[in-house]
Tab-separated table of C-alpha atoms and ligand atoms in Angstrom:
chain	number	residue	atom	x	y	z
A	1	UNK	CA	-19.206	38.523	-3.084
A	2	UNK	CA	-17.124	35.158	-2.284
A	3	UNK	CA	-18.612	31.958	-2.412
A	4	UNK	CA	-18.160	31.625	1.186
A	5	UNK	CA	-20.116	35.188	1.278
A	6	UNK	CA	-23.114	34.053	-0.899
A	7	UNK	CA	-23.400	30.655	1.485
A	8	UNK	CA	-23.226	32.625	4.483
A	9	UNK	CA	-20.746	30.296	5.938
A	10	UNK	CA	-18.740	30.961	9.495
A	11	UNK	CA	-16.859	28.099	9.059
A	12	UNK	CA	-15.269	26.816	5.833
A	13	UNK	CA	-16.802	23.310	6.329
A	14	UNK	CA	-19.116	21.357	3.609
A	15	UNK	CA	-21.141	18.114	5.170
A	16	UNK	CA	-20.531	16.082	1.865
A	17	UNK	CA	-23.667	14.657	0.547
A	18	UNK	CA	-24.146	10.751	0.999
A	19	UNK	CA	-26.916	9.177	-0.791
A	20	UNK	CA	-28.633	6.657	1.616
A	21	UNK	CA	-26.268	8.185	4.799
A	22	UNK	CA	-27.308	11.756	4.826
A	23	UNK	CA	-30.396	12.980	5.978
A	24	UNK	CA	-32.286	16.452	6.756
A	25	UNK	CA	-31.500	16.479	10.494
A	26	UNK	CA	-28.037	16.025	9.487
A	27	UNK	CA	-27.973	18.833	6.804
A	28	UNK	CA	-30.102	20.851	8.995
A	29	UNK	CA	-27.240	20.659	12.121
A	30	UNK	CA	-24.511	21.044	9.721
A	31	UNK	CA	-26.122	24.662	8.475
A	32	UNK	CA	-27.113	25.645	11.840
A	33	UNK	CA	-23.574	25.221	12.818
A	34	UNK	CA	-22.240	27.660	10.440
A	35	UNK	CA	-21.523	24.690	7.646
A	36	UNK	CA	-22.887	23.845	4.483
A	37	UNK	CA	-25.223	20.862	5.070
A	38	UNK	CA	-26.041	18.334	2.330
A	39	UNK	CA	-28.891	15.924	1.361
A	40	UNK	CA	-27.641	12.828	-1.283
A	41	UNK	CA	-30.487	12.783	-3.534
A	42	UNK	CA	-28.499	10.700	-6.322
A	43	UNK	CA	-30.455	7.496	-5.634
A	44	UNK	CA	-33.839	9.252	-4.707
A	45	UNK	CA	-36.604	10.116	-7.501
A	46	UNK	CA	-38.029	14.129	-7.552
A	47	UNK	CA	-41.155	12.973	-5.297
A	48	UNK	CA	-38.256	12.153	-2.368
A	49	UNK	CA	-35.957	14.112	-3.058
A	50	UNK	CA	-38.948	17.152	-2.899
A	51	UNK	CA	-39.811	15.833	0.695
A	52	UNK	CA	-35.935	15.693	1.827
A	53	UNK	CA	-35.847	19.205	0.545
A	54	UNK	CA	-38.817	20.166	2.388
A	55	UNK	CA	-38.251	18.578	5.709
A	56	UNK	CA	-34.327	20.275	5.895
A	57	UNK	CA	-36.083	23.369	5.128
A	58	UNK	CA	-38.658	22.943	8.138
A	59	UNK	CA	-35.156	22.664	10.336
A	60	UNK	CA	-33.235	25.584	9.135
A	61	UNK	CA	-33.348	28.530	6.426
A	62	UNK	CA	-30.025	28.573	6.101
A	63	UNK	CA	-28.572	27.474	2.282
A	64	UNK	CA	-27.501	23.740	1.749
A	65	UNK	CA	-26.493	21.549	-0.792
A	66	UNK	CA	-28.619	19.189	-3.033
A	67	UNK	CA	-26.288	16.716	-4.929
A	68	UNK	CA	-27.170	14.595	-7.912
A	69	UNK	CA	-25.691	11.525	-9.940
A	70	UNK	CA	-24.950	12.647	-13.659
A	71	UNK	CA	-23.743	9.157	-14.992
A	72	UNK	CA	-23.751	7.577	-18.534
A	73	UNK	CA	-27.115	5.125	-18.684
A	74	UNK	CA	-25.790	1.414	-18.127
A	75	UNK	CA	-25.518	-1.337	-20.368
A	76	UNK	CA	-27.749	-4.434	-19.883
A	77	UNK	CA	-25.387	-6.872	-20.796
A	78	UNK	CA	-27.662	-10.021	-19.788
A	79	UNK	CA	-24.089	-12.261	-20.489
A	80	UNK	CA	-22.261	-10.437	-18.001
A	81	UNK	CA	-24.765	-10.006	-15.306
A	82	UNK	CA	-25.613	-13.628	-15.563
A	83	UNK	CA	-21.943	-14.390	-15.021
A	84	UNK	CA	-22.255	-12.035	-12.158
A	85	UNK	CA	-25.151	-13.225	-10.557
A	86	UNK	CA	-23.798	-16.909	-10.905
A	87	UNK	CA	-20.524	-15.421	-9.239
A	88	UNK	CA	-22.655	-14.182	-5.885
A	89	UNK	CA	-24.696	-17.487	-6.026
A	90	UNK	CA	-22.895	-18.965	-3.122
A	91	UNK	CA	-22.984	-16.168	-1.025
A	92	UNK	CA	-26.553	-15.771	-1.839
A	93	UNK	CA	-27.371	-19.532	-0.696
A	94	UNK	CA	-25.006	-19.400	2.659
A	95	UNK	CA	-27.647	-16.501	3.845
A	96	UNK	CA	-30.797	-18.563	2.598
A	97	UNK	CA	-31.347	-16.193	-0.335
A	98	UNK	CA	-31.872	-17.049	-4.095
A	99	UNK	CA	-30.416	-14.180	-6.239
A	100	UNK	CA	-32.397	-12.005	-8.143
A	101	UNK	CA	-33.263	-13.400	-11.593
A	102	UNK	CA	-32.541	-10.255	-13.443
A	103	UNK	CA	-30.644	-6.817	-12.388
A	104	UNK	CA	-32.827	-3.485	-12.604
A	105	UNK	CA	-31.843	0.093	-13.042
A	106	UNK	CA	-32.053	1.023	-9.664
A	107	UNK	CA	-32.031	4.890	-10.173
A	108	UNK	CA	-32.011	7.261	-13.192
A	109	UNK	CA	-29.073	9.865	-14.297
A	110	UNK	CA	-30.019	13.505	-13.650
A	111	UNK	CA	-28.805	13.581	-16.904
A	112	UNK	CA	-32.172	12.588	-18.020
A	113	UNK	CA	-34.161	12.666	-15.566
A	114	UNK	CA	-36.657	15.438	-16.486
A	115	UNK	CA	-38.892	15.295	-13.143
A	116	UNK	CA	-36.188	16.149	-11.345
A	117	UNK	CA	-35.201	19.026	-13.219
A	118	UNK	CA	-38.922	20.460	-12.862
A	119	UNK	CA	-38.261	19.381	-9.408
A	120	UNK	CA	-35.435	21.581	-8.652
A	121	UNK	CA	-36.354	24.421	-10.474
A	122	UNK	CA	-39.332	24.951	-8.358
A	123	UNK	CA	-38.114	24.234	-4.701
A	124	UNK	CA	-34.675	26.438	-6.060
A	125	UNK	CA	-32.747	24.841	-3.515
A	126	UNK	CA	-29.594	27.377	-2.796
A	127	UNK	CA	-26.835	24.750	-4.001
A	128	UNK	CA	-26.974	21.903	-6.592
A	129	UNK	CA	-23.862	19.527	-7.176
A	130	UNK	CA	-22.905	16.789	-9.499
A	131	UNK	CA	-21.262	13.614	-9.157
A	132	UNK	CA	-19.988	11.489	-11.745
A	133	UNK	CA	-20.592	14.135	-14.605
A	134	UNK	CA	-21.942	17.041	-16.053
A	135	UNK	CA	-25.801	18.156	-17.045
A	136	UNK	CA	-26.028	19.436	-20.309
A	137	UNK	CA	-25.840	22.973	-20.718
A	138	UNK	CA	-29.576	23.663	-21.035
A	139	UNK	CA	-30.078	21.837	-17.389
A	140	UNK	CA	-27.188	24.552	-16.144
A	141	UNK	CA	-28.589	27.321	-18.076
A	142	UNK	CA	-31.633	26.424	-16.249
A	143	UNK	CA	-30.742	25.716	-12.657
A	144	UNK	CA	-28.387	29.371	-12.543
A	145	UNK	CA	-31.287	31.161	-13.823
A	146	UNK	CA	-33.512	29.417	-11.130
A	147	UNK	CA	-30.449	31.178	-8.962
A	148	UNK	CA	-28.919	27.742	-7.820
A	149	UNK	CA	-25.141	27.988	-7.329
A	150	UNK	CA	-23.647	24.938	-8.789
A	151	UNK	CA	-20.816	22.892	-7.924
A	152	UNK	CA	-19.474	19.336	-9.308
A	153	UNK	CA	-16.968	16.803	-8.407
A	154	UNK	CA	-13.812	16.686	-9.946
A	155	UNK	CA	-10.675	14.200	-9.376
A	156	UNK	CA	-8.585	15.245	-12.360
A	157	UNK	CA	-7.332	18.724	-13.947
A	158	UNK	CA	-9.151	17.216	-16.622
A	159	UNK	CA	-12.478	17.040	-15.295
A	160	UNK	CA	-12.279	20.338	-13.447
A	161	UNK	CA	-11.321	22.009	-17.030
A	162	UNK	CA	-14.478	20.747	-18.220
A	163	UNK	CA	-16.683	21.697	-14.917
A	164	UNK	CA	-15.277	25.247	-15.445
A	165	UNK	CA	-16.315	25.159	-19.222
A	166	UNK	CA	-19.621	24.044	-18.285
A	167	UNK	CA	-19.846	27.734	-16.518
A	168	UNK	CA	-19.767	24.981	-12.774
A	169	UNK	CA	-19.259	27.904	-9.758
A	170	UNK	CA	-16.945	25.771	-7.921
A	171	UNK	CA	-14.962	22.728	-7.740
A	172	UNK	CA	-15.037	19.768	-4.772
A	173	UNK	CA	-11.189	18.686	-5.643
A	174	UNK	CA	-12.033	14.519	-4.645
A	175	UNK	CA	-8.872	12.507	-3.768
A	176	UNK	CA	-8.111	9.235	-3.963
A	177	UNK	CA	-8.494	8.793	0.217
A	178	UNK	CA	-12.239	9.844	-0.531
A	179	UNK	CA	-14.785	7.545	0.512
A	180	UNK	CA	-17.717	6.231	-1.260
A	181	UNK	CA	-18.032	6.510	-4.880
A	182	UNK	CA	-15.018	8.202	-6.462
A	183	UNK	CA	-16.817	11.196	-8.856
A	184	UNK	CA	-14.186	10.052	-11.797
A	185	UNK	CA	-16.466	10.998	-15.065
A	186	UNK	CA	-15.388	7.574	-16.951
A	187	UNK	CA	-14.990	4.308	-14.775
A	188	UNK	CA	-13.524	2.937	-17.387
A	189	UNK	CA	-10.741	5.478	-18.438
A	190	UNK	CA	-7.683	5.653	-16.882
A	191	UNK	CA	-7.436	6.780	-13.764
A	192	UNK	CA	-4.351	9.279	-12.328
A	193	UNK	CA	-5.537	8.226	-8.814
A	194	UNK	CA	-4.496	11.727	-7.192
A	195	UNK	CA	-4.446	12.206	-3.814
A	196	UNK	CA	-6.156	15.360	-1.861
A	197	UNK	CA	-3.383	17.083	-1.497
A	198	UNK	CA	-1.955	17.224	-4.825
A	199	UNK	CA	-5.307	17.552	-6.897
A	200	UNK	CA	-5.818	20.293	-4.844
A	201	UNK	CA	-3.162	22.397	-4.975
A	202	UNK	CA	-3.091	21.664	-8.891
A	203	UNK	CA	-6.449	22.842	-9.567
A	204	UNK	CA	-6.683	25.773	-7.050
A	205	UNK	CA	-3.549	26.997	-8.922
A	206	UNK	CA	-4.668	26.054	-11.950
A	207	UNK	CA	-8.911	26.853	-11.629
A	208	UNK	CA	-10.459	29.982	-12.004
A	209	UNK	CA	-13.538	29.193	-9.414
A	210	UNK	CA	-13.416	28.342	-5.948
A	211	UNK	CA	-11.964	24.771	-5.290
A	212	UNK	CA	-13.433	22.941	-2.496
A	213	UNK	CA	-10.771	19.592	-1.386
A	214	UNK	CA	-12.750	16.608	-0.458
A	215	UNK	CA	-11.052	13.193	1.018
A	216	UNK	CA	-9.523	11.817	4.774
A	217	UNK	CA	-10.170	15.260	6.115
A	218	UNK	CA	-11.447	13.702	9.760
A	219	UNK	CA	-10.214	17.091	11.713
A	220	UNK	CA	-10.050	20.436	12.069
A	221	UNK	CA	-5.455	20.122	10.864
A	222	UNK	CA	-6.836	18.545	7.811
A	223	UNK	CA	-9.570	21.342	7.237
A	224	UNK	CA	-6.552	23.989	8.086
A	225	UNK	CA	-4.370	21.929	5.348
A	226	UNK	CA	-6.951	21.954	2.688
A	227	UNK	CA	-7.085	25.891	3.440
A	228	UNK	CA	-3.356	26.363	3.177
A	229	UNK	CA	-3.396	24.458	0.002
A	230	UNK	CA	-5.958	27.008	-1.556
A	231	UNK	CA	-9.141	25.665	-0.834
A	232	UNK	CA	-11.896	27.943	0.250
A	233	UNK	CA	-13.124	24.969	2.283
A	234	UNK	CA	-13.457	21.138	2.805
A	235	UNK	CA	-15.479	18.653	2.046
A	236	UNK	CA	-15.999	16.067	5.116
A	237	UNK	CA	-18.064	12.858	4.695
A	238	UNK	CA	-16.861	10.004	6.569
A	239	UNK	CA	-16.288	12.462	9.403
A	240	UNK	CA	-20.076	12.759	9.781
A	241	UNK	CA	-21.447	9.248	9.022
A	242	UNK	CA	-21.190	8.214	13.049
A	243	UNK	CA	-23.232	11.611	14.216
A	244	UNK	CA	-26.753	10.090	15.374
A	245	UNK	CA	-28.322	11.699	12.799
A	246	UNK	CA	-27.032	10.154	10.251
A	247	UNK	CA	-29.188	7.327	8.288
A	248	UNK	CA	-25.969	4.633	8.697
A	249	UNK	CA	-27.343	1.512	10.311
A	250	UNK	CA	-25.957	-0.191	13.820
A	251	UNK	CA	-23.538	-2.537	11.834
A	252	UNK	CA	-22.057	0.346	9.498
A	253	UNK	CA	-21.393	2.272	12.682
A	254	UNK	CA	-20.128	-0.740	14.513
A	255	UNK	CA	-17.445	-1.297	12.269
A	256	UNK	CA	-16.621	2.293	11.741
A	257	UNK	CA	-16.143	3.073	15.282
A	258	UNK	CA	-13.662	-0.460	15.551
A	259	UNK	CA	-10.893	-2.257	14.229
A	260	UNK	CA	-12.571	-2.613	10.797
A	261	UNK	CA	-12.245	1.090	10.480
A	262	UNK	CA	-8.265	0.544	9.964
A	263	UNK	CA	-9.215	-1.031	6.546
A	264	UNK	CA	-10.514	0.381	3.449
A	265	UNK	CA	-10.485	-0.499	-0.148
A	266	UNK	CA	-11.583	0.652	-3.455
A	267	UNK	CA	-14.342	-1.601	-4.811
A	268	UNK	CA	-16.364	-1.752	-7.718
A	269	UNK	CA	-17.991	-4.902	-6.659
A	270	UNK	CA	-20.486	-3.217	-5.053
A	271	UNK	CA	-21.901	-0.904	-6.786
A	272	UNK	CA	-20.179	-1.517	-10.449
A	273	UNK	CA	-18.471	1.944	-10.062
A	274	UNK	CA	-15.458	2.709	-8.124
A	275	UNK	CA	-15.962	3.336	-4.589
A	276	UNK	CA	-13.719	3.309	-1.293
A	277	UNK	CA	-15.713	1.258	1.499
A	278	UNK	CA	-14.472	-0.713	4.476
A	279	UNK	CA	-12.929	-3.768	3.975
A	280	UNK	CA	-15.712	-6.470	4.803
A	281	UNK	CA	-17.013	-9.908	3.484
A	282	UNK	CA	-18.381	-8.043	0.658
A	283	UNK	CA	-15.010	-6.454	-0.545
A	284	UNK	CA	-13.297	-9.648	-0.230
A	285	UNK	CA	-15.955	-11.794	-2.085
A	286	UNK	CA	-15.375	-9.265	-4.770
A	287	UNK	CA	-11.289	-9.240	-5.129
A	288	UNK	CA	-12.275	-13.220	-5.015
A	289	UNK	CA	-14.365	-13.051	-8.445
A	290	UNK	CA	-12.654	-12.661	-11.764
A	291	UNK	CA	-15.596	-11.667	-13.938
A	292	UNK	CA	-16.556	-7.670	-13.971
A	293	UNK	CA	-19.071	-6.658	-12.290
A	294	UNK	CA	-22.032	-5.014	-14.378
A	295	UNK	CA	-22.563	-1.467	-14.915
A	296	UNK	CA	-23.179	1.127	-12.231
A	297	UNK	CA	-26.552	1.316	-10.904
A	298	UNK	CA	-27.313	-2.176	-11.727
A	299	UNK	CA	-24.790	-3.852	-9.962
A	300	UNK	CA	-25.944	-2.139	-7.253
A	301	UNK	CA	-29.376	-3.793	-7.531
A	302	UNK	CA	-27.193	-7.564	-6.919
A	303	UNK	CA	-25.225	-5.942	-3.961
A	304	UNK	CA	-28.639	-4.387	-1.987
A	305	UNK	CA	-29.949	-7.411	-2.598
A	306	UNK	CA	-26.855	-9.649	-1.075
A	307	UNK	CA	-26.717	-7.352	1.698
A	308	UNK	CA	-30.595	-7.713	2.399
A	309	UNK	CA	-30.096	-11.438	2.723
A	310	UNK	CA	-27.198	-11.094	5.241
A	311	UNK	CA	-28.715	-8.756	7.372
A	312	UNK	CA	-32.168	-10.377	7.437
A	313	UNK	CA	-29.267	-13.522	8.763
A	314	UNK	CA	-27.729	-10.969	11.493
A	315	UNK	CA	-24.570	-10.661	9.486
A	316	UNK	CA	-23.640	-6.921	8.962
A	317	UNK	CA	-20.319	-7.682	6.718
A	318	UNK	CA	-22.412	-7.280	3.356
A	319	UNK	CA	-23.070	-3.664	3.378
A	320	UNK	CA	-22.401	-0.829	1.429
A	321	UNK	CA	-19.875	0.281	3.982
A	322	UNK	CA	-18.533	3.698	2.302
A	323	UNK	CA	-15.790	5.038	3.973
A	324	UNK	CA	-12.181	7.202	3.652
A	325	UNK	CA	-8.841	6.427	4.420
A	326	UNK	CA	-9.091	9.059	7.611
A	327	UNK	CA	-12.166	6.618	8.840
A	328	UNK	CA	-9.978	5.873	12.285
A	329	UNK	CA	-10.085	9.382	13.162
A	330	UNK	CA	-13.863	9.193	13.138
A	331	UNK	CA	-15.526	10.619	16.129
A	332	UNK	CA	-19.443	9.510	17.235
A	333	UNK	CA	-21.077	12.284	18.488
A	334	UNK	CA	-23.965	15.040	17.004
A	335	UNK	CA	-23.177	16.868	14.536
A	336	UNK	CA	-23.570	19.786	16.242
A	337	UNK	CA	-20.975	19.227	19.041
A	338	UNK	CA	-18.787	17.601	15.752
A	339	UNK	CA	-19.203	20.816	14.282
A	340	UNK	CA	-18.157	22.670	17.416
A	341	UNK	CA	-15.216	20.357	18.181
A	342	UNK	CA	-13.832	20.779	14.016
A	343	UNK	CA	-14.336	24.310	14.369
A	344	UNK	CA	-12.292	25.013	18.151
A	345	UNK	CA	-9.709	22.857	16.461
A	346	UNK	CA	-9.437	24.757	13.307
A	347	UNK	CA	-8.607	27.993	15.484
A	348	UNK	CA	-6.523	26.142	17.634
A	349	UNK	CA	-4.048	25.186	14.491
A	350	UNK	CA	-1.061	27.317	14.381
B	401	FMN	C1	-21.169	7.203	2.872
B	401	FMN	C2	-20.747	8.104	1.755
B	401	FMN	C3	-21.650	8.397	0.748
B	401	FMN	C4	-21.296	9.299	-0.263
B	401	FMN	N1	-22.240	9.639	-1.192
B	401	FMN	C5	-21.984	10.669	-2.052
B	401	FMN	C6	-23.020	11.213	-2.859
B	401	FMN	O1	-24.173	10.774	-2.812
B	401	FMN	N2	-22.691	12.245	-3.673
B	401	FMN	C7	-21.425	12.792	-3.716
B	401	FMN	O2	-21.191	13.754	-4.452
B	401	FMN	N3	-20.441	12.286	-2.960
B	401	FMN	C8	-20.689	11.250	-2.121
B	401	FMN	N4	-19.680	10.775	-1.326
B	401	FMN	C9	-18.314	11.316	-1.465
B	401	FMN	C10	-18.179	12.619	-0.714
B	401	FMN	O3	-18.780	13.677	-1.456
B	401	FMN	C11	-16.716	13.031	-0.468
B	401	FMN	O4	-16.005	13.056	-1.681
B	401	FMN	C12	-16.007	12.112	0.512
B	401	FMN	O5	-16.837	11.802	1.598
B	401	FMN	C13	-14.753	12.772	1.036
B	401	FMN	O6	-13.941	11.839	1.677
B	401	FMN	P1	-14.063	11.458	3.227
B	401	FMN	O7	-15.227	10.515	3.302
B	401	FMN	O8	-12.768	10.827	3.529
B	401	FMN	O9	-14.342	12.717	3.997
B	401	FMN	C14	-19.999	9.868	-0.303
B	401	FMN	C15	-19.088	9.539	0.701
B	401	FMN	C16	-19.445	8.688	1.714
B	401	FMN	C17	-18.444	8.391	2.796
């Protein structure tokens, strides 16, 4: 049976998962649609991640995809985060805010994080993915006997040989274009920066699983591109992020929707890791500041926290605004009538 088979999907289109930007009703219209919906559970612990589970599963019985964060635990290097800290200060004061005296780790790795493993293997949700890494191979062991198909991000031949090592079902091939946090296993390696089109004809020449390609797909020509490229199906997330049921707030969708969509960049200041967001005030503060930012989650914990400030001011151009180079092709409307729309134009491709 093809994977495509197994998900019972009539349309080769995967909602991507977006931690903090997905949410149930979104999976939920995605799956009813013929798609494979997706809850971002990355940033959640097992308590909410259980309820997001729960709640899709009240909307539709269809399968749908529950992704995870597998990255390496951060360091808390007090030197650098002070320097980082002292490096937002101003920004902090010109919304009235004092930054935080100390960075947290906002979220745990799947990697460890036991509860969530117990989690999973008792809801058995149909499809788990990774992001940033690989579980160990008891956690895979585990999750495939629990009958959970599993995928994982790669954006290298590299990182796909190792996914397909790790006994991974199938591969979402992430370009370059992608946005929000690139999947690359080490932030601080070197990075090929390959684009969708050539990662994924290399790996779905070169992988023996199904390769899913991920990045600026916006339409139903891209979708038909990543399918004559050898991809059983595409990965769309900043197609979906202006759909009302999404969790993106007025100013994220503002900006999408306008000029500020013509813009993106690749950012760690952020988050610490890698990610391609709208250019805003944020992304320029941070190509302004030559010290690095600290690791990923817990530079995070400085940016949430900047953001807060500004928007408690009225000023929107602090936020996490994840989003891929195709983000001026983005179209507001539900997902449903998105789905409908990416689907007539799909068949309509000659
Ligand atoms: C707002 C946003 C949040 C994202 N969060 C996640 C996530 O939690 N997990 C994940 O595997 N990928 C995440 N991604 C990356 C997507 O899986 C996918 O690679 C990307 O959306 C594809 O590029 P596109 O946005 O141009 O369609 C996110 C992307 C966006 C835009």
């Amino acid at each position: 049976m093809t994977l495509t088979d197994r998900l019972a999907l009539t349309v080769p289109i995967f909602q991507a998962p977006m931690a903090g930007v997905s949410t149930p009703a979104l999976a939920a219209a995605v799956c009813e649609a013929g798609g494979l919906g997706a809850l971002g559970l990355g940033s959640s612990n097992a308590e909410t991640a259980r309820t997001m589970i729960r709640e899709t599963r009240e909307r539709t019985t269809r399968p749908f995809n529950v992704n995870l964060f597998v990255h390496a635990d951060p360091a808390e290097d007090w030197p650098r985060e002070t320097a980082w800290l002292k490096a937002l200060g101003h920004s902090f004061a010109e919304a009235g805010a004092e930054p935080p005296d100390a960075l947290r780790t906002i979220y745990r790795s799947f990697a460890h994080d036991d509860a969530m493993l117990a989690m999973l293997l008792d809801e058995k949700p149909a499809v788990v993915s990774f992001h940033f890494g690989l579980p160990d191979a008891g956690r895979i062991t585990a999750l495939h006997e629990a009958g959970c198909l599993l995928l994982a991000t790669a954006t290298s031949p590299d990182e796909a040989r190792a996914a397909e090592r790790a006994g991974i079902d199938a591969i979402v091939a992430q370009g370059f274009e992608a946005g929000g946090h690139r999947g690359i296993f080490d932030p601080d390696g070197h990075d090929e920066q390959l684009g969708t089109l050539a990662l994924t004809r290399l790996l779905a020449s070169r992988c023996s699983v199904p390769v899913i390609a991920a990045g600026g797909i916006m339409d139903g020509a891209g979708i038909r591109a990543a399918l004559d490229l050898g991809a059983i199906a595409a990965q769309l997330g900043t197609a979906f992020i202006a759909c009302p049921e999404s969790a993106a707030d007025d100013g994220y969708r503002a900006a999408l929707t306008g000029e500020a969509a013509e813009h993106t960049i690749m950012t760690r200041a952020i988050s610490g890791r890698p990610a391609r967001a709208l250019a805003n005030r944020f992304t320029r503060l941070g190509s302004s500041i030559d010290v690095p930012p600290p690791d990923y989650p817990r530079a995070y914990d400085a940016g949430k926290a900047l953001n807060a400030a500004h928007k408690a001011k009225g000023e929107a151009g602090f936020g996490a605004q994840w989003a891929g180079q195709g983000a001026p092709l983005i179209r507001a409307m539900p997902a449903s009538e998105l789905m409908a729309q990416l689907r007539r134009e799909l068949h309509d491709v000659r």
